[in-house]
Amino acid sequence: LLNFEGGHFTLRDANTGAKTSIALDKGELSSAAGAPVRLELYGALDAVPVYIGIQTAKAADLINPNLPIPFKFNASSSGAAIQLAGDIDRPFATRDIELALDMSASRLDNFNALAHTSLPPWGPWLASGKFHMTSGGYEVSALQLRVGSSVLSGQGKLDTKAVPPRIDVALSAPSIQLDDFRFGDWSPEKKKPDAPAHKKSKQVLQQEADAASKQTQQMLSREVLRRQNAYLAVRVGQVVSGTDLLGSGKLEARLENGRAVIGPVVVNTPGGAAMMRMAYEPDEKDVALDLRVEAKKFDYGILARRIDPKSEMRGVFSLDVDVSARAQYLSELLRYGKGNIDFAVWPENLKSGLLDVWAVNVLMALLPAVDASSESKVNCAIGNFFLSDGKLSEKKIIIDTSRMRVTGKGGVDFATQEINLYVQPRAKTPQFLSFALPIELSGTLDDFHVGVRVVDVLGMVGQFATSVVWVPLQSLFGKKTPEDGRDVCGAAEFAHQ
């Protein structure tokens, strides 16, 4: 029995020279008669407590060059554990090593301190497979990864002879439950202290956003991304979100020469599909981002139930986003963005407050103003926008209800966060003494209001008085506008596709 205090335990890769050093507090080496030799180490990795246990053959068997060496390695830290076990053939220098691998943890974010970043709160999770160590690097075959009720299988490889080192991971699963991968209030940034009671100025908020962006960019800097190349492919036969059964799904991602590409990420539904692809490339002075999103008749009730499982929202939407930008900070990308943003929504029992995004909130603010009838049904809402230097300008805005056809113009300036929309409602059925005022929505993205302009009120007075003349003429010779809006809602297409 040998006890010792202090020292270091170092793991080193022969190809790259990369090493991990554990500062030891104490250790114990034991070799009882007829029992396996055992080494126990207690220390810390980056101030995080770590335990390591190594067990091998009996002392008499260790000195016999014809016998393989049984090996068992255990390590635990921060609620996570890893075990490698198997027999190692001799001589070591000419043979690859294969060991059984088992890992487990209550949550992925237990590794935050060791990873020096913020990881999602997913778990519990388990991983197992066959660990191979060769002259070229490391590989895990027959890999099985379980997160909650979702199980993925495949393989992973780290090639340390490549320059830079290359990581390849391929996984597949018959079924994935998206509830196992909820983010909650997780953020990749460090948690900030509670905000003060007084309201912060726009300048202060922008400074904080720039500081947070700078911190994120440091973690995803050009130098950091160029340290390795990585490739990930995931194929899923059935994607499940709560009780919603979706179709197949896939995810591809790669990190190559300092450029990260996530996508295509594809999720199919019985009636539609959604695809996303994002490219991120940092330079010495700024960052570039390209975003492509396509959704065709996607059931947004699925998204609502992801937020609130009891939600009864139903409807479908189509979305086409093709935007690129280059800016000093991530928080400034929309200010310098260019491209197209188009959407079409066919809602059922649409309610505000659940999908907290500005486009939905704007729609919900406008609807009571343009058509307050409780009997009216929203057939569709269509928006085609062009983004140039951070200014979002309309090509087409239409809201169609069973009683009203609403057209609009305006847009958003992402540099100032200001929004200004002007919409003109018109009754589908000519009415005597009608009084459908144009509506203006103005303010900022998080603080806007709906109102009318004085000049529009004065102009409407004349139309109000003369309706007794033009309403009969319009009824006789005017083109009928269908109540269900099929002339516009059924033909919503995105011109730049």
GROMACS .gro file of C-alpha atoms in nm:
model
  497
    1LEU     CA    1   0.000   0.000   0.000
    2LEU     CA    2   0.142   0.336  -0.107
    3ASN     CA    3  -0.013   0.670  -0.013
    4PHE     CA    4   0.102   1.002  -0.154
    5GLU     CA    5  -0.001   1.369  -0.159
    6GLY     CA    6   0.035   1.627  -0.436
    7GLY     CA    7   0.150   1.586  -0.795
    8HIS     CA    8  -0.001   1.590  -1.143
    9PHE     CA    9  -0.174   1.333  -1.366
   10THR     CA   10  -0.134   1.418  -1.734
   11LEU     CA   11  -0.311   1.278  -2.043
   12ARG     CA   12  -0.129   1.359  -2.368
   13ASP     CA   13  -0.210   1.295  -2.736
   14ALA     CA   14   0.095   1.168  -2.925
   15ASN     CA   15  -0.002   1.335  -3.256
   16THR     CA   16  -0.104   1.686  -3.154
   17GLY     CA   17   0.081   1.715  -2.825
   18ALA     CA   18  -0.242   1.836  -2.664
   19LYS     CA   19  -0.256   1.752  -2.297
   20THR     CA   20  -0.488   1.763  -2.000
   21SER     CA   21  -0.330   1.795  -1.659
   22ILE     CA   22  -0.509   1.712  -1.333
   23ALA     CA   23  -0.368   1.861  -1.013
   24LEU     CA   24  -0.362   1.585  -0.750
   25ASP     CA   25  -0.446   1.631  -0.386
   26LYS     CA   26  -0.378   1.273  -0.284
   27GLY     CA   27  -0.357   0.917  -0.412
   28GLU     CA   28  -0.334   0.553  -0.311
   29LEU     CA   29  -0.166   0.261  -0.489
   30SER     CA   30  -0.260  -0.083  -0.353
   31SER     CA   31  -0.150  -0.434  -0.448
   32ALA     CA   32  -0.277  -0.689  -0.198
   33ALA     CA   33  -0.167  -1.052  -0.238
   34GLY     CA   34  -0.376  -1.224  -0.506
   35ALA     CA   35  -0.574  -0.905  -0.579
   36PRO     CA   36  -0.563  -0.670  -0.880
   37VAL     CA   37  -0.336  -0.368  -0.865
   38ARG     CA   38  -0.544  -0.055  -0.800
   39LEU     CA   39  -0.466   0.316  -0.822
   40GLU     CA   40  -0.702   0.583  -0.682
   41LEU     CA   41  -0.646   0.953  -0.745
   42TYR     CA   42  -0.825   1.258  -0.604
   43GLY     CA   43  -0.763   1.599  -0.753
   44ALA     CA   44  -0.905   1.883  -0.960
   45LEU     CA   45  -0.930   1.982  -1.325
   46ASP     CA   46  -0.968   2.357  -1.364
   47ALA     CA   47  -1.072   2.377  -0.997
   48VAL     CA   48  -1.344   2.113  -1.054
   49PRO     CA   49  -1.306   1.808  -0.821
   50VAL     CA   50  -1.217   1.487  -1.009
   51TYR     CA   51  -1.184   1.124  -0.900
   52ILE     CA   52  -0.990   0.866  -1.105
   53GLY     CA   53  -0.971   0.495  -1.036
   54ILE     CA   54  -0.753   0.250  -1.236
   55GLN     CA   55  -0.761  -0.127  -1.185
   56THR     CA   56  -0.548  -0.383  -1.367
   57ALA     CA   57  -0.409  -0.736  -1.330
   58LYS     CA   58  -0.252  -0.899  -1.029
   59ALA     CA   59   0.111  -0.806  -0.979
   60ALA     CA   60   0.228  -1.155  -1.081
   61ASP     CA   61   0.036  -1.138  -1.408
   62LEU     CA   62   0.165  -0.790  -1.494
   63ILE     CA   63   0.520  -0.916  -1.531
   64ASN     CA   64   0.420  -1.206  -1.760
   65PRO     CA   65   0.471  -1.074  -2.120
   66ASN     CA   66   0.245  -1.342  -2.271
   67LEU     CA   67  -0.069  -1.241  -2.084
   68PRO     CA   68  -0.307  -0.961  -2.187
   69ILE     CA   69  -0.360  -0.693  -1.929
   70PRO     CA   70  -0.712  -0.645  -1.792
   71PHE     CA   71  -0.780  -0.272  -1.762
   72LYS     CA   72  -1.058  -0.073  -1.600
   73PHE     CA   73  -1.059   0.306  -1.587
   74ASN     CA   74  -1.320   0.504  -1.389
   75ALA     CA   75  -1.350   0.880  -1.359
   76SER     CA   76  -1.622   1.100  -1.209
   77SER     CA   77  -1.675   1.473  -1.180
   78SER     CA   78  -1.969   1.712  -1.146
   79GLY     CA   79  -2.236   1.442  -1.145
   80ALA     CA   80  -2.091   1.268  -1.452
   81ALA     CA   81  -1.907   0.936  -1.478
   82ILE     CA   82  -1.704   0.754  -1.744
   83GLN     CA   83  -1.575   0.397  -1.752
   84LEU     CA   84  -1.340   0.223  -1.994
   85ALA     CA   85  -1.289  -0.152  -1.953
   86GLY     CA   86  -1.133  -0.441  -2.147
   87ASP     CA   87  -0.820  -0.646  -2.210
   88ILE     CA   88  -0.510  -0.488  -2.365
   89ASP     CA   89  -0.287  -0.717  -2.570
   90ARG     CA   90   0.090  -0.684  -2.569
   91PRO     CA   91   0.313  -0.542  -2.704
   92PHE     CA   92   0.143  -0.203  -2.666
   93ALA     CA   93   0.337  -0.014  -2.935
   94THR     CA   94   0.218  -0.232  -3.224
   95ARG     CA   95  -0.144  -0.285  -3.129
   96ASP     CA   96  -0.463  -0.082  -3.131
   97ILE     CA   97  -0.654  -0.069  -2.805
   98GLU     CA   98  -1.025  -0.150  -2.787
   99LEU     CA   99  -1.223  -0.091  -2.467
  100ALA     CA  100  -1.591  -0.087  -2.373
  101LEU     CA  101  -1.710   0.269  -2.308
  102ASP     CA  102  -1.986   0.379  -2.072
  103MET     CA  103  -2.071   0.739  -1.983
  104SER     CA  104  -2.359   0.891  -1.790
  105ALA     CA  105  -2.464   1.220  -1.631
  106SER     CA  106  -2.776   1.370  -1.482
  107ARG     CA  107  -2.754   1.676  -1.710
  108LEU     CA  108  -2.534   1.797  -1.990
  109ASP     CA  109  -2.479   2.133  -1.823
  110ASN     CA  110  -2.290   1.956  -1.542
  111PHE     CA  111  -1.992   2.004  -1.773
  112ASN     CA  112  -2.022   2.385  -1.788
  113ALA     CA  113  -1.721   2.447  -1.564
  114LEU     CA  114  -1.502   2.196  -1.750
  115ALA     CA  115  -1.615   2.313  -2.096
  116HIS     CA  116  -1.580   2.682  -2.006
  117THR     CA  117  -1.914   2.752  -2.170
  118SER     CA  118  -2.288   2.721  -2.112
  119LEU     CA  119  -2.436   2.389  -2.228
  120PRO     CA  120  -2.809   2.307  -2.263
  121PRO     CA  121  -2.983   2.149  -1.960
  122TRP     CA  122  -3.051   1.816  -2.135
  123GLY     CA  123  -3.061   1.495  -1.940
  124PRO     CA  124  -3.036   1.248  -1.793
  125TRP     CA  125  -2.818   1.103  -2.066
  126LEU     CA  126  -2.621   0.783  -2.124
  127ALA     CA  127  -2.363   0.686  -2.384
  128SER     CA  128  -2.203   0.351  -2.460
  129GLY     CA  129  -1.994   0.196  -2.735
  130LYS     CA  130  -1.661   0.044  -2.829
  131PHE     CA  131  -1.370   0.281  -2.778
  132HIS     CA  132  -1.074   0.236  -3.016
  133MET     CA  133  -0.738   0.407  -2.968
  134THR     CA  134  -0.505   0.388  -3.271
  135SER     CA  135  -0.195   0.562  -3.397
  136GLY     CA  136  -0.422   0.797  -3.592
  137GLY     CA  137  -0.655   0.902  -3.311
  138TYR     CA  138  -0.967   0.780  -3.139
  139GLU     CA  139  -1.293   0.623  -3.253
  140VAL     CA  140  -1.617   0.508  -3.091
  141SER     CA  141  -1.808   0.244  -3.288
  142ALA     CA  142  -2.144   0.088  -3.200
  143LEU     CA  143  -2.219   0.416  -3.026
  144GLN     CA  144  -2.556   0.443  -2.850
  145LEU     CA  145  -2.660   0.777  -2.704
  146ARG     CA  146  -2.973   0.807  -2.490
  147VAL     CA  147  -3.121   1.143  -2.388
  148GLY     CA  148  -3.442   1.099  -2.192
  149SER     CA  149  -3.655   0.864  -2.402
  150SER     CA  150  -3.467   0.936  -2.727
  151VAL     CA  151  -3.202   0.688  -2.842
  152LEU     CA  152  -2.949   0.753  -3.120
  153SER     CA  153  -2.695   0.509  -3.256
  154GLY     CA  154  -2.393   0.550  -3.482
  155GLN     CA  155  -2.025   0.624  -3.458
  156GLY     CA  156  -1.777   0.901  -3.389
  157LYS     CA  157  -1.413   0.953  -3.483
  158LEU     CA  158  -1.136   1.199  -3.392
  159ASP     CA  159  -0.844   1.198  -3.634
  160THR     CA  160  -0.552   1.368  -3.459
  161LYS     CA  161  -0.308   1.307  -3.746
  162ALA     CA  162  -0.506   1.541  -3.968
  163VAL     CA  163  -0.413   1.910  -3.963
  164PRO     CA  164  -0.621   2.052  -3.809
  165PRO     CA  165  -0.768   1.754  -3.621
  166ARG     CA  166  -1.091   1.625  -3.772
  167ILE     CA  167  -1.406   1.511  -3.590
  168ASP     CA  168  -1.673   1.299  -3.765
  169VAL     CA  169  -2.001   1.200  -3.599
  170ALA     CA  170  -2.288   1.013  -3.768
  171LEU     CA  171  -2.603   0.924  -3.577
  172SER     CA  172  -2.945   0.782  -3.661
  173ALA     CA  173  -3.260   0.710  -3.465
  174PRO     CA  174  -3.596   0.549  -3.539
  175SER     CA  175  -3.768   0.814  -3.326
  176ILE     CA  176  -3.674   1.137  -3.146
  177GLN     CA  177  -3.889   1.312  -2.884
  178LEU     CA  178  -3.824   1.687  -2.907
  179ASP     CA  179  -3.939   1.728  -2.547
  180ASP     CA  180  -3.612   1.560  -2.446
  181PHE     CA  181  -3.427   1.858  -2.593
  182ARG     CA  182  -3.607   2.153  -2.437
  183PHE     CA  183  -3.399   2.464  -2.371
  184GLY     CA  184  -3.616   2.625  -2.101
  185ASP     CA  185  -3.459   2.955  -1.997
  186TRP     CA  186  -3.113   2.836  -2.104
  187SER     CA  187  -2.886   3.080  -2.283
  188PRO     CA  188  -2.536   3.022  -2.425
  189GLU     CA  189  -2.431   3.341  -2.249
  190LYS     CA  190  -2.351   3.364  -1.880
  191LYS     CA  191  -2.647   3.452  -1.660
  192LYS     CA  192  -2.664   3.822  -1.595
  193PRO     CA  193  -2.765   3.978  -1.263
  194ASP     CA  194  -3.125   4.087  -1.221
  195ALA     CA  195  -3.208   4.406  -1.403
  196PRO     CA  196  -3.248   4.723  -1.196
  197ALA     CA  197  -3.596   4.854  -1.124
  198HIS     CA  198  -3.556   5.163  -1.346
  199LYS     CA  199  -3.595   5.131  -1.721
  200LYS     CA  200  -3.269   5.132  -1.916
  201SER     CA  201  -3.215   5.369  -2.206
  202LYS     CA  202  -3.190   5.243  -2.562
  203GLN     CA  203  -2.820   5.335  -2.565
  204VAL     CA  204  -2.749   5.131  -2.250
  205LEU     CA  205  -2.942   4.831  -2.386
  206GLN     CA  206  -2.747   4.851  -2.711
  207GLN     CA  207  -2.417   4.866  -2.523
  208GLU     CA  208  -2.515   4.556  -2.324
  209ALA     CA  209  -2.616   4.375  -2.643
  210ASP     CA  210  -2.282   4.461  -2.805
  211ALA     CA  211  -2.093   4.341  -2.496
  212ALA     CA  212  -2.283   4.010  -2.496
  213SER     CA  213  -2.217   3.970  -2.868
  214LYS     CA  214  -1.846   4.035  -2.817
  215GLN     CA  215  -1.834   3.769  -2.544
  216THR     CA  216  -2.006   3.514  -2.769
  217GLN     CA  217  -1.778   3.601  -3.061
  218GLN     CA  218  -1.472   3.541  -2.844
  219MET     CA  219  -1.593   3.185  -2.780
  220LEU     CA  220  -1.663   3.145  -3.154
  221SER     CA  221  -1.364   3.341  -3.283
  222ARG     CA  222  -1.176   3.265  -3.602
  223GLU     CA  223  -0.886   3.123  -3.403
  224VAL     CA  224  -1.110   2.893  -3.198
  225LEU     CA  225  -1.304   2.763  -3.500
  226ARG     CA  226  -0.987   2.694  -3.697
  227ARG     CA  227  -0.850   2.461  -3.430
  228GLN     CA  228  -1.043   2.169  -3.574
  229ASN     CA  229  -1.272   2.059  -3.855
  230ALA     CA  230  -1.592   1.881  -3.756
  231TYR     CA  231  -1.877   1.708  -3.938
  232LEU     CA  232  -2.210   1.595  -3.792
  233ALA     CA  233  -2.496   1.406  -3.959
  234VAL     CA  234  -2.815   1.297  -3.782
  235ARG     CA  235  -3.102   1.105  -3.948
  236VAL     CA  236  -3.434   1.044  -3.772
  237GLY     CA  237  -3.717   0.823  -3.895
  238GLN     CA  238  -3.991   0.985  -3.684
  239VAL     CA  239  -3.979   1.318  -3.504
  240VAL     CA  240  -4.222   1.350  -3.211
  241SER     CA  241  -4.307   1.676  -3.036
  242GLY     CA  242  -4.514   1.603  -2.725
  243THR     CA  243  -4.811   1.413  -2.868
  244ASP     CA  244  -4.761   1.555  -3.219
  245LEU     CA  245  -4.632   1.294  -3.463
  246LEU     CA  246  -4.421   1.454  -3.732
  247GLY     CA  247  -4.245   1.295  -4.024
  248SER     CA  248  -3.879   1.224  -4.081
  249GLY     CA  249  -3.604   1.467  -3.994
  250LYS     CA  250  -3.236   1.526  -4.053
  251LEU     CA  251  -2.962   1.754  -3.930
  252GLU     CA  252  -2.627   1.821  -4.092
  253ALA     CA  253  -2.358   2.051  -3.960
  254ARG     CA  254  -1.996   2.113  -4.040
  255LEU     CA  255  -1.708   2.325  -3.919
  256GLU     CA  256  -1.448   2.364  -4.191
  257ASN     CA  257  -1.157   2.607  -4.216
  258GLY     CA  258  -1.312   2.837  -3.959
  259ARG     CA  259  -1.657   2.848  -4.121
  260ALA     CA  260  -1.952   2.689  -3.941
  261VAL     CA  261  -2.258   2.571  -4.131
  262ILE     CA  262  -2.564   2.435  -3.953
  263GLY     CA  263  -2.797   2.272  -4.199
  264PRO     CA  264  -2.981   2.165  -4.374
  265VAL     CA  265  -3.202   2.100  -4.072
  266VAL     CA  266  -3.523   1.945  -4.203
  267VAL     CA  267  -3.843   1.849  -4.022
  268ASN     CA  268  -4.134   1.702  -4.216
  269THR     CA  269  -4.498   1.710  -4.113
  270PRO     CA  270  -4.795   1.524  -4.268
  271GLY     CA  271  -4.895   1.838  -4.459
  272GLY     CA  272  -4.573   2.031  -4.500
  273ALA     CA  273  -4.206   2.069  -4.420
  274ALA     CA  274  -3.955   2.315  -4.277
  275MET     CA  275  -3.587   2.361  -4.364
  276MET     CA  276  -3.319   2.583  -4.211
  277ARG     CA  277  -2.957   2.648  -4.305
  278MET     CA  278  -2.726   2.896  -4.134
  279ALA     CA  279  -2.363   2.978  -4.211
  280TYR     CA  280  -2.139   3.168  -3.968
  281GLU     CA  281  -1.786   3.286  -4.047
  282PRO     CA  282  -1.585   3.519  -3.822
  283ASP     CA  283  -1.308   3.733  -3.966
  284GLU     CA  284  -1.039   3.938  -3.794
  285LYS     CA  285  -1.264   4.243  -3.761
  286ASP     CA  286  -1.623   4.127  -3.815
  287VAL     CA  287  -1.856   3.830  -3.864
  288ALA     CA  288  -2.063   3.716  -4.162
  289LEU     CA  289  -2.395   3.535  -4.136
  290ASP     CA  290  -2.612   3.375  -4.405
  291LEU     CA  291  -2.957   3.248  -4.312
  292ARG     CA  292  -3.195   3.047  -4.529
  293VAL     CA  293  -3.530   2.927  -4.395
  294GLU     CA  294  -3.810   2.763  -4.591
  295ALA     CA  295  -4.139   2.636  -4.451
  296LYS     CA  296  -4.427   2.517  -4.667
  297LYS     CA  297  -4.770   2.476  -4.511
  298PHE     CA  298  -4.613   2.398  -4.173
  299ASP     CA  299  -4.853   2.342  -3.882
  300TYR     CA  300  -4.767   2.622  -3.640
  301GLY     CA  301  -4.990   2.464  -3.376
  302ILE     CA  302  -4.693   2.232  -3.320
  303LEU     CA  303  -4.477   2.533  -3.232
  304ALA     CA  304  -4.747   2.670  -3.002
  305ARG     CA  305  -4.771   2.340  -2.816
  306ARG     CA  306  -4.392   2.340  -2.777
  307ILE     CA  307  -4.438   2.662  -2.577
  308ASP     CA  308  -4.763   2.563  -2.404
  309PRO     CA  309  -4.864   2.194  -2.422
  310LYS     CA  310  -5.226   2.295  -2.353
  311SER     CA  311  -5.245   2.538  -2.641
  312GLU     CA  312  -5.534   2.496  -2.886
  313MET     CA  313  -5.385   2.716  -3.158
  314ARG     CA  314  -5.417   2.572  -3.506
  315GLY     CA  315  -5.320   2.683  -3.853
  316VAL     CA  316  -5.040   2.663  -4.106
  317PHE     CA  317  -4.778   2.902  -4.234
  318SER     CA  318  -4.530   2.930  -4.516
  319LEU     CA  319  -4.205   3.114  -4.469
  320ASP     CA  320  -3.917   3.206  -4.696
  321VAL     CA  321  -3.617   3.386  -4.547
  322ASP     CA  322  -3.301   3.451  -4.747
  323VAL     CA  323  -3.085   3.699  -4.557
  324SER     CA  324  -2.712   3.771  -4.536
  325ALA     CA  325  -2.521   4.023  -4.329
  326ARG     CA  326  -2.174   4.127  -4.219
  327ALA     CA  327  -2.114   4.333  -3.907
  328GLN     CA  328  -1.867   4.393  -3.624
  329TYR     CA  329  -2.099   4.239  -3.364
  330LEU     CA  330  -2.360   3.966  -3.382
  331SER     CA  331  -2.614   4.205  -3.231
  332GLU     CA  332  -2.569   4.435  -3.533
  333LEU     CA  333  -2.633   4.179  -3.806
  334LEU     CA  334  -2.994   4.287  -3.869
  335ARG     CA  335  -2.882   4.649  -3.897
  336TYR     CA  336  -2.670   4.562  -4.200
  337GLY     CA  337  -2.870   4.270  -4.338
  338LYS     CA  338  -2.996   4.233  -4.692
  339GLY     CA  339  -3.228   3.985  -4.859
  340ASN     CA  340  -3.592   3.881  -4.855
  341ILE     CA  341  -3.838   3.785  -4.580
  342ASP     CA  342  -4.173   3.649  -4.696
  343PHE     CA  343  -4.451   3.481  -4.500
  344ALA     CA  344  -4.808   3.364  -4.540
  345VAL     CA  345  -5.030   3.251  -4.251
  346TRP     CA  346  -5.360   3.064  -4.268
  347PRO     CA  347  -5.475   3.081  -3.904
  348GLU     CA  348  -5.742   2.912  -3.697
  349ASN     CA  349  -5.840   3.055  -3.357
  350LEU     CA  350  -5.527   3.271  -3.356
  351LYS     CA  351  -5.453   3.418  -3.013
  352SER     CA  352  -5.196   3.675  -2.910
  353GLY     CA  353  -4.938   3.649  -2.635
  354LEU     CA  354  -4.822   3.294  -2.701
  355LEU     CA  355  -4.584   3.331  -2.993
  356ASP     CA  356  -4.393   3.632  -2.865
  357VAL     CA  357  -4.241   3.754  -3.190
  358TRP     CA  358  -4.294   4.097  -3.335
  359ALA     CA  359  -4.463   3.983  -3.658
  360VAL     CA  360  -4.736   3.795  -3.469
  361ASN     CA  361  -4.780   4.073  -3.214
  362VAL     CA  362  -4.817   4.329  -3.491
  363LEU     CA  363  -5.082   4.116  -3.660
  364MET     CA  364  -5.273   4.076  -3.335
  365ALA     CA  365  -5.259   4.451  -3.272
  366LEU     CA  366  -5.395   4.530  -3.618
  367LEU     CA  367  -5.680   4.278  -3.636
  368PRO     CA  368  -5.916   4.439  -3.380
  369ALA     CA  369  -5.862   4.777  -3.545
  370VAL     CA  370  -5.933   4.667  -3.903
  371ASP     CA  371  -6.210   4.416  -3.831
  372ALA     CA  372  -6.352   4.405  -3.479
  373SER     CA  373  -6.645   4.176  -3.562
  374SER     CA  374  -6.654   3.862  -3.346
  375GLU     CA  375  -6.814   3.680  -3.641
  376SER     CA  376  -6.530   3.763  -3.876
  377LYS     CA  377  -6.275   3.495  -3.965
  378VAL     CA  378  -5.913   3.560  -4.058
  379ASN     CA  379  -5.853   3.382  -4.388
  380CYS     CA  380  -5.484   3.466  -4.429
  381ALA     CA  381  -5.211   3.720  -4.371
  382ILE     CA  382  -4.942   3.767  -4.635
  383GLY     CA  383  -4.626   3.971  -4.612
  384ASN     CA  384  -4.349   4.006  -4.872
  385PHE     CA  385  -4.057   4.221  -4.756
  386PHE     CA  386  -3.718   4.329  -4.888
  387LEU     CA  387  -3.432   4.385  -4.643
  388SER     CA  388  -3.157   4.631  -4.739
  389ASP     CA  389  -2.900   4.778  -4.498
  390GLY     CA  390  -3.116   4.690  -4.202
  391LYS     CA  391  -3.434   4.846  -4.340
  392LEU     CA  392  -3.726   4.609  -4.398
  393SER     CA  393  -3.960   4.744  -4.667
  394GLU     CA  394  -4.282   4.594  -4.791
  395LYS     CA  395  -4.340   4.453  -5.136
  396LYS     CA  396  -4.686   4.331  -5.040
  397ILE     CA  397  -4.895   4.327  -4.722
  398ILE     CA  398  -5.240   4.169  -4.723
  399ILE     CA  399  -5.468   4.065  -4.439
  400ASP     CA  400  -5.786   3.897  -4.556
  401THR     CA  401  -6.085   3.833  -4.331
  402SER     CA  402  -6.433   3.716  -4.421
  403ARG     CA  403  -6.552   4.078  -4.403
  404MET     CA  404  -6.247   4.286  -4.492
  405ARG     CA  405  -5.958   4.299  -4.741
  406VAL     CA  406  -5.669   4.491  -4.589
  407THR     CA  407  -5.367   4.614  -4.786
  408GLY     CA  408  -5.069   4.789  -4.635
  409LYS     CA  409  -4.730   4.949  -4.674
  410GLY     CA  410  -4.439   5.030  -4.447
  411GLY     CA  411  -4.166   4.840  -4.272
  412VAL     CA  412  -3.908   4.822  -3.994
  413ASP     CA  413  -3.575   4.993  -3.939
  414PHE     CA  414  -3.366   4.747  -3.738
  415ALA     CA  415  -3.096   5.010  -3.677
  416THR     CA  416  -3.337   5.227  -3.476
  417GLN     CA  417  -3.581   4.946  -3.383
  418GLU     CA  418  -3.863   5.161  -3.525
  419ILE     CA  419  -4.168   5.017  -3.698
  420ASN     CA  420  -4.420   5.197  -3.915
  421LEU     CA  421  -4.708   5.029  -4.098
  422TYR     CA  422  -5.002   5.191  -4.272
  423VAL     CA  423  -5.294   4.967  -4.367
  424GLN     CA  424  -5.614   5.035  -4.556
  425PRO     CA  425  -5.915   4.812  -4.477
  426ARG     CA  426  -6.196   4.782  -4.728
  427ALA     CA  427  -6.524   4.601  -4.678
  428LYS     CA  428  -6.579   4.311  -4.916
  429THR     CA  429  -6.948   4.392  -4.943
  430PRO     CA  430  -7.036   4.754  -5.041
  431GLN     CA  431  -7.207   4.923  -4.747
  432PHE     CA  432  -7.399   5.246  -4.704
  433LEU     CA  433  -7.242   5.495  -4.464
  434SER     CA  434  -6.934   5.274  -4.423
  435PHE     CA  435  -6.651   5.413  -4.212
  436ALA     CA  436  -6.339   5.192  -4.256
  437LEU     CA  437  -6.052   5.417  -4.147
  438PRO     CA  438  -5.691   5.353  -4.250
  439ILE     CA  439  -5.486   5.236  -3.954
  440GLU     CA  440  -5.131   5.337  -3.864
  441LEU     CA  441  -4.906   5.125  -3.642
  442SER     CA  442  -4.594   5.303  -3.520
  443GLY     CA  443  -4.334   5.297  -3.245
  444THR     CA  444  -4.059   5.049  -3.167
  445LEU     CA  445  -4.057   4.671  -3.199
  446ASP     CA  446  -4.121   4.624  -2.827
  447ASP     CA  447  -4.341   4.932  -2.773
  448PHE     CA  448  -4.576   5.014  -3.060
  449HIS     CA  449  -4.927   5.159  -3.075
  450VAL     CA  450  -5.217   5.158  -3.320
  451GLY     CA  451  -5.398   5.475  -3.419
  452VAL     CA  452  -5.541   5.687  -3.702
  453ARG     CA  453  -5.413   5.999  -3.875
  454VAL     CA  454  -5.616   6.321  -3.870
  455VAL     CA  455  -5.589   6.361  -4.247
  456ASP     CA  456  -5.743   6.016  -4.295
  457VAL     CA  457  -6.035   6.103  -4.070
  458LEU     CA  458  -6.108   6.415  -4.277
  459GLY     CA  459  -6.084   6.222  -4.602
  460MET     CA  460  -6.313   5.951  -4.474
  461VAL     CA  461  -6.585   6.203  -4.394
  462GLY     CA  462  -6.626   6.268  -4.766
  463GLN     CA  463  -6.643   5.898  -4.850
  464PHE     CA  464  -6.890   5.849  -4.567
  465ALA     CA  465  -7.125   6.112  -4.711
  466THR     CA  466  -7.098   6.001  -5.075
  467SER     CA  467  -7.144   5.630  -5.004
  468VAL     CA  468  -7.514   5.664  -5.095
  469VAL     CA  469  -7.398   5.724  -5.454
  470TRP     CA  470  -7.108   5.486  -5.510
  471VAL     CA  471  -7.234   5.187  -5.309
  472PRO     CA  472  -7.520   5.107  -5.553
  473LEU     CA  473  -7.280   5.147  -5.848
  474GLN     CA  474  -7.021   4.923  -5.689
  475SER     CA  475  -7.288   4.663  -5.613
  476LEU     CA  476  -7.395   4.658  -5.976
  477PHE     CA  477  -7.062   4.679  -6.158
  478GLY     CA  478  -6.789   4.609  -5.901
  479LYS     CA  479  -6.591   4.286  -5.888
  480LYS     CA  480  -6.703   4.054  -5.613
  481THR     CA  481  -6.442   3.979  -5.345
  482PRO     CA  482  -6.478   3.619  -5.223
  483GLU     CA  483  -6.559   3.584  -4.855
  484ASP     CA  484  -6.300   3.307  -4.810
  485GLY     CA  485  -6.027   3.515  -4.976
  486ARG     CA  486  -5.937   3.235  -5.216
  487ASP     CA  487  -5.826   3.485  -5.484
  488VAL     CA  488  -5.528   3.591  -5.268
  489CYS     CA  489  -5.501   3.330  -4.992
  490GLY     CA  490  -5.497   3.033  -5.226
  491ALA     CA  491  -5.230   3.179  -5.450
  492ALA     CA  492  -4.976   3.305  -5.193
  493GLU     CA  493  -4.637   3.253  -5.357
  494PHE     CA  494  -4.293   3.398  -5.295
  495ALA     CA  495  -4.161   3.566  -5.607
  496HIS     CA  496  -3.789   3.512  -5.539
  497GLN     CA  497  -3.813   3.133  -5.491
   0.00000   0.00000   0.00000
